[in-house]
Amino acid sequence: MYTTFENKLPIIILSSKRTGSTAIYDEICSYVKDKRNDVQNFSEPSENGRMSDLVDTITQGFPFIMKVHCYDLVTVYPKQIIEFVNKCFLIRIRRKNLVNQIASHYVASQRNKWKYGPTEDNFEEVLSIIDFARINRSIKFILAYNHSLDNYTANISLDLYYEDLIFHNSNSLLTPKPSNYDVLKQTIAETLQRNTNSTLSIQPH
């Protein structure tokens, strides 16, 4: 799938939360790095204190790969960066199963752990008490972030869905599911059914 990506730089991965964007970013960076060694990598630079590095890279015309949540792009990033991004090779990655996406966000936020590597097995297996307030927060976050991504107006070069992808990068593993995961998903589905209309317009911040 990544064939000739080294010729499509800069590459921007537009995502929502819990869509596998880190895994696809890692794989694309790994593939391009094997082809050329002059590419800068940026994963959510506004969250990682690398905005000035990004601006310098754009100003100097260096090739780069960036992963960014679409909601953050349109609410945090300067207009000049958005205009530049819109001219790049844009990969949009989404998720088909909304309940699973929200459940993944809930588990990650409850554990305060957002990524798992191949040597990690230290995590809480049971999330015994389901926190309804946290479920509502996760729903609000995901609906707002998805809405921004679904309605982004720039020309999308490649549309991907998490469920259609096979990830080969050993640096990113699936989030381990708690033993009450099915109960959590059922609770999320019931909450969505009751509250989708009222939560869709509520912003996460």
PDB file of C-alpha atoms in Angstrom:
ATOM      1  CA  MET A   1       0.000   0.000   0.000  1.00  0.00           C
ATOM      2  CA  TYR A   2       2.877   2.376   0.734  1.00  0.00           C
ATOM      3  CA  THR A   3       4.560   1.965  -2.643  1.00  0.00           C
ATOM      4  CA  THR A   4       5.873   5.317  -3.976  1.00  0.00           C
ATOM      5  CA  PHE A   5       4.916   7.145  -0.741  1.00  0.00           C
ATOM      6  CA  GLU A   6       8.488   8.452  -0.649  1.00  0.00           C
ATOM      7  CA  ASN A   7       7.519  10.491  -3.731  1.00  0.00           C
ATOM      8  CA  LYS A   8       4.358  11.969  -2.175  1.00  0.00           C
ATOM      9  CA  LEU A   9       5.942  14.019   0.604  1.00  0.00           C
ATOM     10  CA  PRO A  10       4.891  15.932   2.613  1.00  0.00           C
ATOM     11  CA  ILE A  11       2.373  13.371   3.893  1.00  0.00           C
ATOM     12  CA  ILE A  12      -0.268  14.330   6.448  1.00  0.00           C
ATOM     13  CA  ILE A  13      -2.251  11.703   8.349  1.00  0.00           C
ATOM     14  CA  LEU A  14      -5.552  13.211   9.470  1.00  0.00           C
ATOM     15  CA  SER A  15      -7.239  11.261  12.215  1.00  0.00           C
ATOM     16  CA  SER A  16      -9.708  11.122  15.034  1.00  0.00           C
ATOM     17  CA  LYS A  17      -8.887   9.620  18.404  1.00  0.00           C
ATOM     18  CA  ARG A  18      -8.486   5.817  18.612  1.00  0.00           C
ATOM     19  CA  THR A  19      -8.439   5.157  14.871  1.00  0.00           C
ATOM     20  CA  GLY A  20      -5.073   3.420  14.600  1.00  0.00           C
ATOM     21  CA  SER A  21      -3.372   6.578  13.386  1.00  0.00           C
ATOM     22  CA  THR A  22      -0.216   5.969  15.437  1.00  0.00           C
ATOM     23  CA  ALA A  23       0.204   2.497  13.932  1.00  0.00           C
ATOM     24  CA  ILE A  24      -0.264   3.710  10.348  1.00  0.00           C
ATOM     25  CA  TYR A  25       2.047   6.676  11.043  1.00  0.00           C
ATOM     26  CA  ASP A  26       4.746   4.326  12.362  1.00  0.00           C
ATOM     27  CA  GLU A  27       4.431   2.069   9.335  1.00  0.00           C
ATOM     28  CA  ILE A  28       4.579   4.894   6.803  1.00  0.00           C
ATOM     29  CA  CYS A  29       7.562   6.479   8.572  1.00  0.00           C
ATOM     30  CA  SER A  30       9.343   3.113   8.626  1.00  0.00           C
ATOM     31  CA  TYR A  31       8.671   2.510   4.923  1.00  0.00           C
ATOM     32  CA  VAL A  32       9.787   5.985   3.833  1.00  0.00           C
ATOM     33  CA  LYS A  33      12.868   5.865   6.076  1.00  0.00           C
ATOM     34  CA  ASP A  34      14.012   2.748   4.186  1.00  0.00           C
ATOM     35  CA  LYS A  35      13.811   4.736   0.931  1.00  0.00           C
ATOM     36  CA  ARG A  36      15.343   8.062   1.987  1.00  0.00           C
ATOM     37  CA  ASN A  37      16.987   9.565   5.066  1.00  0.00           C
ATOM     38  CA  ASP A  38      16.071  13.240   4.790  1.00  0.00           C
ATOM     39  CA  VAL A  39      12.483  13.067   6.092  1.00  0.00           C
ATOM     40  CA  GLN A  40      11.317  14.711   9.321  1.00  0.00           C
ATOM     41  CA  ASN A  41       8.589  13.019  11.378  1.00  0.00           C
ATOM     42  CA  PHE A  42       5.952  14.807  13.474  1.00  0.00           C
ATOM     43  CA  SER A  43       3.376  13.032  15.605  1.00  0.00           C
ATOM     44  CA  GLU A  44       0.845  15.529  16.984  1.00  0.00           C
ATOM     45  CA  PRO A  45       3.426  18.343  17.211  1.00  0.00           C
ATOM     46  CA  SER A  46       1.119  20.710  19.094  1.00  0.00           C
ATOM     47  CA  GLU A  47       0.844  18.133  21.886  1.00  0.00           C
ATOM     48  CA  ASN A  48       4.556  17.349  21.925  1.00  0.00           C
ATOM     49  CA  GLY A  49       6.067  20.846  21.920  1.00  0.00           C
ATOM     50  CA  ARG A  50       7.292  20.617  18.312  1.00  0.00           C
ATOM     51  CA  MET A  51       5.277  23.347  16.616  1.00  0.00           C
ATOM     52  CA  SER A  52       8.321  25.554  16.071  1.00  0.00           C
ATOM     53  CA  ASP A  53      10.174  22.572  14.533  1.00  0.00           C
ATOM     54  CA  LEU A  54       7.234  22.022  12.203  1.00  0.00           C
ATOM     55  CA  VAL A  55       7.179  25.671  11.155  1.00  0.00           C
ATOM     56  CA  ASP A  56      10.932  25.588  10.491  1.00  0.00           C
ATOM     57  CA  THR A  57      10.573  22.411   8.430  1.00  0.00           C
ATOM     58  CA  ILE A  58       7.791  23.932   6.320  1.00  0.00           C
ATOM     59  CA  THR A  59       9.649  27.236   5.912  1.00  0.00           C
ATOM     60  CA  GLN A  60      12.820  25.504   4.745  1.00  0.00           C
ATOM     61  CA  GLY A  61      10.930  23.190   2.409  1.00  0.00           C
ATOM     62  CA  PHE A  62      12.122  19.953   4.011  1.00  0.00           C
ATOM     63  CA  PRO A  63      10.105  16.769   3.372  1.00  0.00           C
ATOM     64  CA  PHE A  64       8.130  15.469   6.329  1.00  0.00           C
ATOM     65  CA  ILE A  65       5.406  13.132   7.579  1.00  0.00           C
ATOM     66  CA  MET A  66       2.913  14.364  10.161  1.00  0.00           C
ATOM     67  CA  LYS A  67       0.111  12.749  12.109  1.00  0.00           C
ATOM     68  CA  VAL A  68      -2.478  15.128  13.521  1.00  0.00           C
ATOM     69  CA  HIS A  69      -6.016  14.863  14.819  1.00  0.00           C
ATOM     70  CA  CYS A  70      -8.218  16.852  12.467  1.00  0.00           C
ATOM     71  CA  TYR A  71     -10.091  18.533  15.331  1.00  0.00           C
ATOM     72  CA  ASP A  72      -6.804  19.804  16.763  1.00  0.00           C
ATOM     73  CA  LEU A  73      -5.639  20.979  13.344  1.00  0.00           C
ATOM     74  CA  VAL A  74      -8.662  23.220  12.805  1.00  0.00           C
ATOM     75  CA  THR A  75      -8.885  24.512  16.399  1.00  0.00           C
ATOM     76  CA  VAL A  76      -5.239  24.902  17.448  1.00  0.00           C
ATOM     77  CA  TYR A  77      -2.995  25.281  14.406  1.00  0.00           C
ATOM     78  CA  PRO A  78      -2.285  28.621  12.688  1.00  0.00           C
ATOM     79  CA  LYS A  79      -4.090  29.363   9.440  1.00  0.00           C
ATOM     80  CA  GLN A  80      -0.815  29.306   7.490  1.00  0.00           C
ATOM     81  CA  ILE A  81      -0.107  25.715   8.553  1.00  0.00           C
ATOM     82  CA  ILE A  82      -3.656  24.614   7.699  1.00  0.00           C
ATOM     83  CA  GLU A  83      -3.324  26.170   4.249  1.00  0.00           C
ATOM     84  CA  PHE A  84      -0.026  24.358   3.721  1.00  0.00           C
ATOM     85  CA  VAL A  85      -1.453  21.052   4.976  1.00  0.00           C
ATOM     86  CA  ASN A  86      -4.337  21.307   2.529  1.00  0.00           C
ATOM     87  CA  LYS A  87      -1.864  21.194  -0.374  1.00  0.00           C
ATOM     88  CA  CYS A  88      -0.159  18.031   0.882  1.00  0.00           C
ATOM     89  CA  PHE A  89      -0.861  14.348   0.311  1.00  0.00           C
ATOM     90  CA  LEU A  90      -3.666  13.849   2.829  1.00  0.00           C
ATOM     91  CA  ILE A  91      -4.446  10.458   4.322  1.00  0.00           C
ATOM     92  CA  ARG A  92      -7.659  10.323   6.335  1.00  0.00           C
ATOM     93  CA  ILE A  93      -8.033   7.398   8.726  1.00  0.00           C
ATOM     94  CA  ARG A  94     -11.373   6.716  10.382  1.00  0.00           C
ATOM     95  CA  ARG A  95     -13.140   3.924  12.220  1.00  0.00           C
ATOM     96  CA  LYS A  96     -16.370   2.214  11.151  1.00  0.00           C
ATOM     97  CA  ASN A  97     -17.411   0.918  14.569  1.00  0.00           C
ATOM     98  CA  LEU A  98     -18.276   3.904  16.754  1.00  0.00           C
ATOM     99  CA  VAL A  99     -18.935   1.882  19.915  1.00  0.00           C
ATOM    100  CA  ASN A 100     -15.533   0.179  19.710  1.00  0.00           C
ATOM    101  CA  GLN A 101     -13.846   3.528  19.109  1.00  0.00           C
ATOM    102  CA  ILE A 102     -15.478   5.075  22.169  1.00  0.00           C
ATOM    103  CA  ALA A 103     -14.696   1.988  24.261  1.00  0.00           C
ATOM    104  CA  SER A 104     -11.038   2.194  23.239  1.00  0.00           C
ATOM    105  CA  HIS A 105     -10.949   5.869  24.259  1.00  0.00           C
ATOM    106  CA  TYR A 106     -12.635   5.087  27.572  1.00  0.00           C
ATOM    107  CA  VAL A 107     -10.171   2.294  28.428  1.00  0.00           C
ATOM    108  CA  ALA A 108      -7.148   4.387  27.421  1.00  0.00           C
ATOM    109  CA  SER A 109      -8.303   7.419  29.408  1.00  0.00           C
ATOM    110  CA  GLN A 110      -9.240   5.295  32.423  1.00  0.00           C
ATOM    111  CA  ARG A 111      -5.779   3.703  32.465  1.00  0.00           C
ATOM    112  CA  ASN A 112      -4.097   6.920  31.281  1.00  0.00           C
ATOM    113  CA  LYS A 113      -2.188   4.789  28.794  1.00  0.00           C
ATOM    114  CA  TRP A 114      -2.614   5.450  25.089  1.00  0.00           C
ATOM    115  CA  LYS A 115      -0.094   3.144  23.419  1.00  0.00           C
ATOM    116  CA  TYR A 116       1.283  -0.346  24.076  1.00  0.00           C
ATOM    117  CA  GLY A 117       4.633  -1.661  22.906  1.00  0.00           C
ATOM    118  CA  PRO A 118       5.658  -5.280  22.286  1.00  0.00           C
ATOM    119  CA  THR A 119       7.366  -5.750  25.669  1.00  0.00           C
ATOM    120  CA  GLU A 120       4.581  -4.281  27.798  1.00  0.00           C
ATOM    121  CA  ASP A 121       2.198  -6.482  29.737  1.00  0.00           C
ATOM    122  CA  ASN A 122       1.730  -4.319  32.807  1.00  0.00           C
ATOM    123  CA  PHE A 123      -1.865  -3.102  32.736  1.00  0.00           C
ATOM    124  CA  GLU A 124      -4.974  -3.328  34.828  1.00  0.00           C
ATOM    125  CA  GLU A 125      -6.998  -6.269  33.545  1.00  0.00           C
ATOM    126  CA  VAL A 126     -10.322  -5.398  35.160  1.00  0.00           C
ATOM    127  CA  LEU A 127     -11.954  -1.993  35.031  1.00  0.00           C
ATOM    128  CA  SER A 128     -14.457  -3.158  37.601  1.00  0.00           C
ATOM    129  CA  ILE A 129     -16.449   0.029  38.110  1.00  0.00           C
ATOM    130  CA  ILE A 130     -17.851   1.569  34.951  1.00  0.00           C
ATOM    131  CA  ASP A 131     -17.608   5.345  35.251  1.00  0.00           C
ATOM    132  CA  PHE A 132     -20.670   6.824  33.545  1.00  0.00           C
ATOM    133  CA  ALA A 133     -19.311  10.355  33.632  1.00  0.00           C
ATOM    134  CA  ARG A 134     -16.154   9.170  31.859  1.00  0.00           C
ATOM    135  CA  ILE A 135     -18.265   7.318  29.288  1.00  0.00           C
ATOM    136  CA  ASN A 136     -20.098  10.563  28.523  1.00  0.00           C
ATOM    137  CA  ARG A 137     -16.792  12.429  28.221  1.00  0.00           C
ATOM    138  CA  SER A 138     -15.448   9.799  25.827  1.00  0.00           C
ATOM    139  CA  ILE A 139     -18.613   9.998  23.745  1.00  0.00           C
ATOM    140  CA  LYS A 140     -18.346  13.784  23.529  1.00  0.00           C
ATOM    141  CA  PHE A 141     -14.681  13.645  22.559  1.00  0.00           C
ATOM    142  CA  ILE A 142     -15.129  11.008  19.868  1.00  0.00           C
ATOM    143  CA  LEU A 143     -18.257  12.559  18.345  1.00  0.00           C
ATOM    144  CA  ALA A 144     -16.616  15.987  18.130  1.00  0.00           C
ATOM    145  CA  TYR A 145     -13.343  14.641  16.717  1.00  0.00           C
ATOM    146  CA  ASN A 146     -15.159  12.396  14.219  1.00  0.00           C
ATOM    147  CA  HIS A 147     -17.397  15.242  13.088  1.00  0.00           C
ATOM    148  CA  SER A 148     -14.377  17.414  12.346  1.00  0.00           C
ATOM    149  CA  LEU A 149     -12.679  14.621  10.399  1.00  0.00           C
ATOM    150  CA  ASP A 150     -15.788  13.574   8.464  1.00  0.00           C
ATOM    151  CA  ASN A 151     -16.452  17.134   7.355  1.00  0.00           C
ATOM    152  CA  TYR A 152     -12.936  18.300   6.557  1.00  0.00           C
ATOM    153  CA  THR A 153     -13.188  20.198   3.286  1.00  0.00           C
ATOM    154  CA  ALA A 154      -9.721  19.744   1.821  1.00  0.00           C
ATOM    155  CA  ASN A 155      -9.027  17.299  -0.985  1.00  0.00           C
ATOM    156  CA  ILE A 156      -8.374  13.886   0.627  1.00  0.00           C
ATOM    157  CA  SER A 157      -5.781  11.855  -1.281  1.00  0.00           C
ATOM    158  CA  LEU A 158      -6.398   8.515   0.436  1.00  0.00           C
ATOM    159  CA  ASP A 159      -9.300   7.407   2.655  1.00  0.00           C
ATOM    160  CA  LEU A 160      -8.618   4.549   5.067  1.00  0.00           C
ATOM    161  CA  TYR A 161     -10.611   2.723   7.735  1.00  0.00           C
ATOM    162  CA  TYR A 162      -9.067   1.077  10.771  1.00  0.00           C
ATOM    163  CA  GLU A 163     -11.083  -2.118  10.305  1.00  0.00           C
ATOM    164  CA  ASP A 164      -9.723  -2.650   6.775  1.00  0.00           C
ATOM    165  CA  LEU A 165      -6.043  -2.420   7.694  1.00  0.00           C
ATOM    166  CA  ILE A 166      -3.497  -5.019   8.729  1.00  0.00           C
ATOM    167  CA  PHE A 167      -0.716  -3.487  10.803  1.00  0.00           C
ATOM    168  CA  HIS A 168       2.722  -5.064  10.612  1.00  0.00           C
ATOM    169  CA  ASN A 169       4.650  -2.621  12.788  1.00  0.00           C
ATOM    170  CA  SER A 170       5.688  -4.355  16.022  1.00  0.00           C
ATOM    171  CA  ASN A 171       5.994  -0.997  17.839  1.00  0.00           C
ATOM    172  CA  SER A 172       2.237  -0.648  18.253  1.00  0.00           C
ATOM    173  CA  LEU A 173      -0.004  -3.303  19.785  1.00  0.00           C
ATOM    174  CA  LEU A 174      -3.759  -3.424  20.232  1.00  0.00           C
ATOM    175  CA  THR A 175      -4.983  -2.029  23.539  1.00  0.00           C
ATOM    176  CA  PRO A 176      -5.506  -4.991  25.904  1.00  0.00           C
ATOM    177  CA  LYS A 177      -9.209  -5.343  26.664  1.00  0.00           C
ATOM    178  CA  PRO A 178     -10.456  -5.482  30.251  1.00  0.00           C
ATOM    179  CA  SER A 179     -12.447  -8.586  31.186  1.00  0.00           C
ATOM    180  CA  ASN A 180     -15.673  -6.572  31.376  1.00  0.00           C
ATOM    181  CA  TYR A 181     -15.157  -5.104  27.905  1.00  0.00           C
ATOM    182  CA  ASP A 182     -18.460  -6.459  26.535  1.00  0.00           C
ATOM    183  CA  VAL A 183     -20.375  -4.883  29.414  1.00  0.00           C
ATOM    184  CA  LEU A 184     -18.580  -1.599  28.755  1.00  0.00           C
ATOM    185  CA  LYS A 185     -19.501  -1.679  25.053  1.00  0.00           C
ATOM    186  CA  GLN A 186     -23.136  -2.461  25.854  1.00  0.00           C
ATOM    187  CA  THR A 187     -23.246   0.470  28.274  1.00  0.00           C
ATOM    188  CA  ILE A 188     -21.752   2.773  25.641  1.00  0.00           C
ATOM    189  CA  ALA A 189     -24.227   1.579  23.004  1.00  0.00           C
ATOM    190  CA  GLU A 190     -27.177   2.199  25.319  1.00  0.00           C
ATOM    191  CA  THR A 191     -25.838   5.620  26.322  1.00  0.00           C
ATOM    192  CA  LEU A 192     -25.345   6.570  22.666  1.00  0.00           C
ATOM    193  CA  GLN A 193     -28.869   5.483  21.827  1.00  0.00           C
ATOM    194  CA  ARG A 194     -30.266   7.712  24.563  1.00  0.00           C
ATOM    195  CA  ASN A 195     -28.026  10.733  24.148  1.00  0.00           C
ATOM    196  CA  THR A 196     -26.524  11.019  20.647  1.00  0.00           C
ATOM    197  CA  ASN A 197     -28.704  13.960  19.642  1.00  0.00           C
ATOM    198  CA  SER A 198     -27.804  15.962  22.737  1.00  0.00           C
ATOM    199  CA  THR A 199     -24.075  15.156  22.789  1.00  0.00           C
ATOM    200  CA  LEU A 200     -23.226  15.625  19.123  1.00  0.00           C
ATOM    201  CA  SER A 201     -23.047  19.408  19.394  1.00  0.00           C
ATOM    202  CA  ILE A 202     -21.091  19.453  22.684  1.00  0.00           C
ATOM    203  CA  GLN A 203     -17.409  20.196  22.203  1.00  0.00           C
ATOM    204  CA  PRO A 204     -14.820  18.230  24.193  1.00  0.00           C
ATOM    205  CA  HIS A 205     -12.958  21.217  25.662  1.00  0.00           C
TER     206      HIS A 205
END
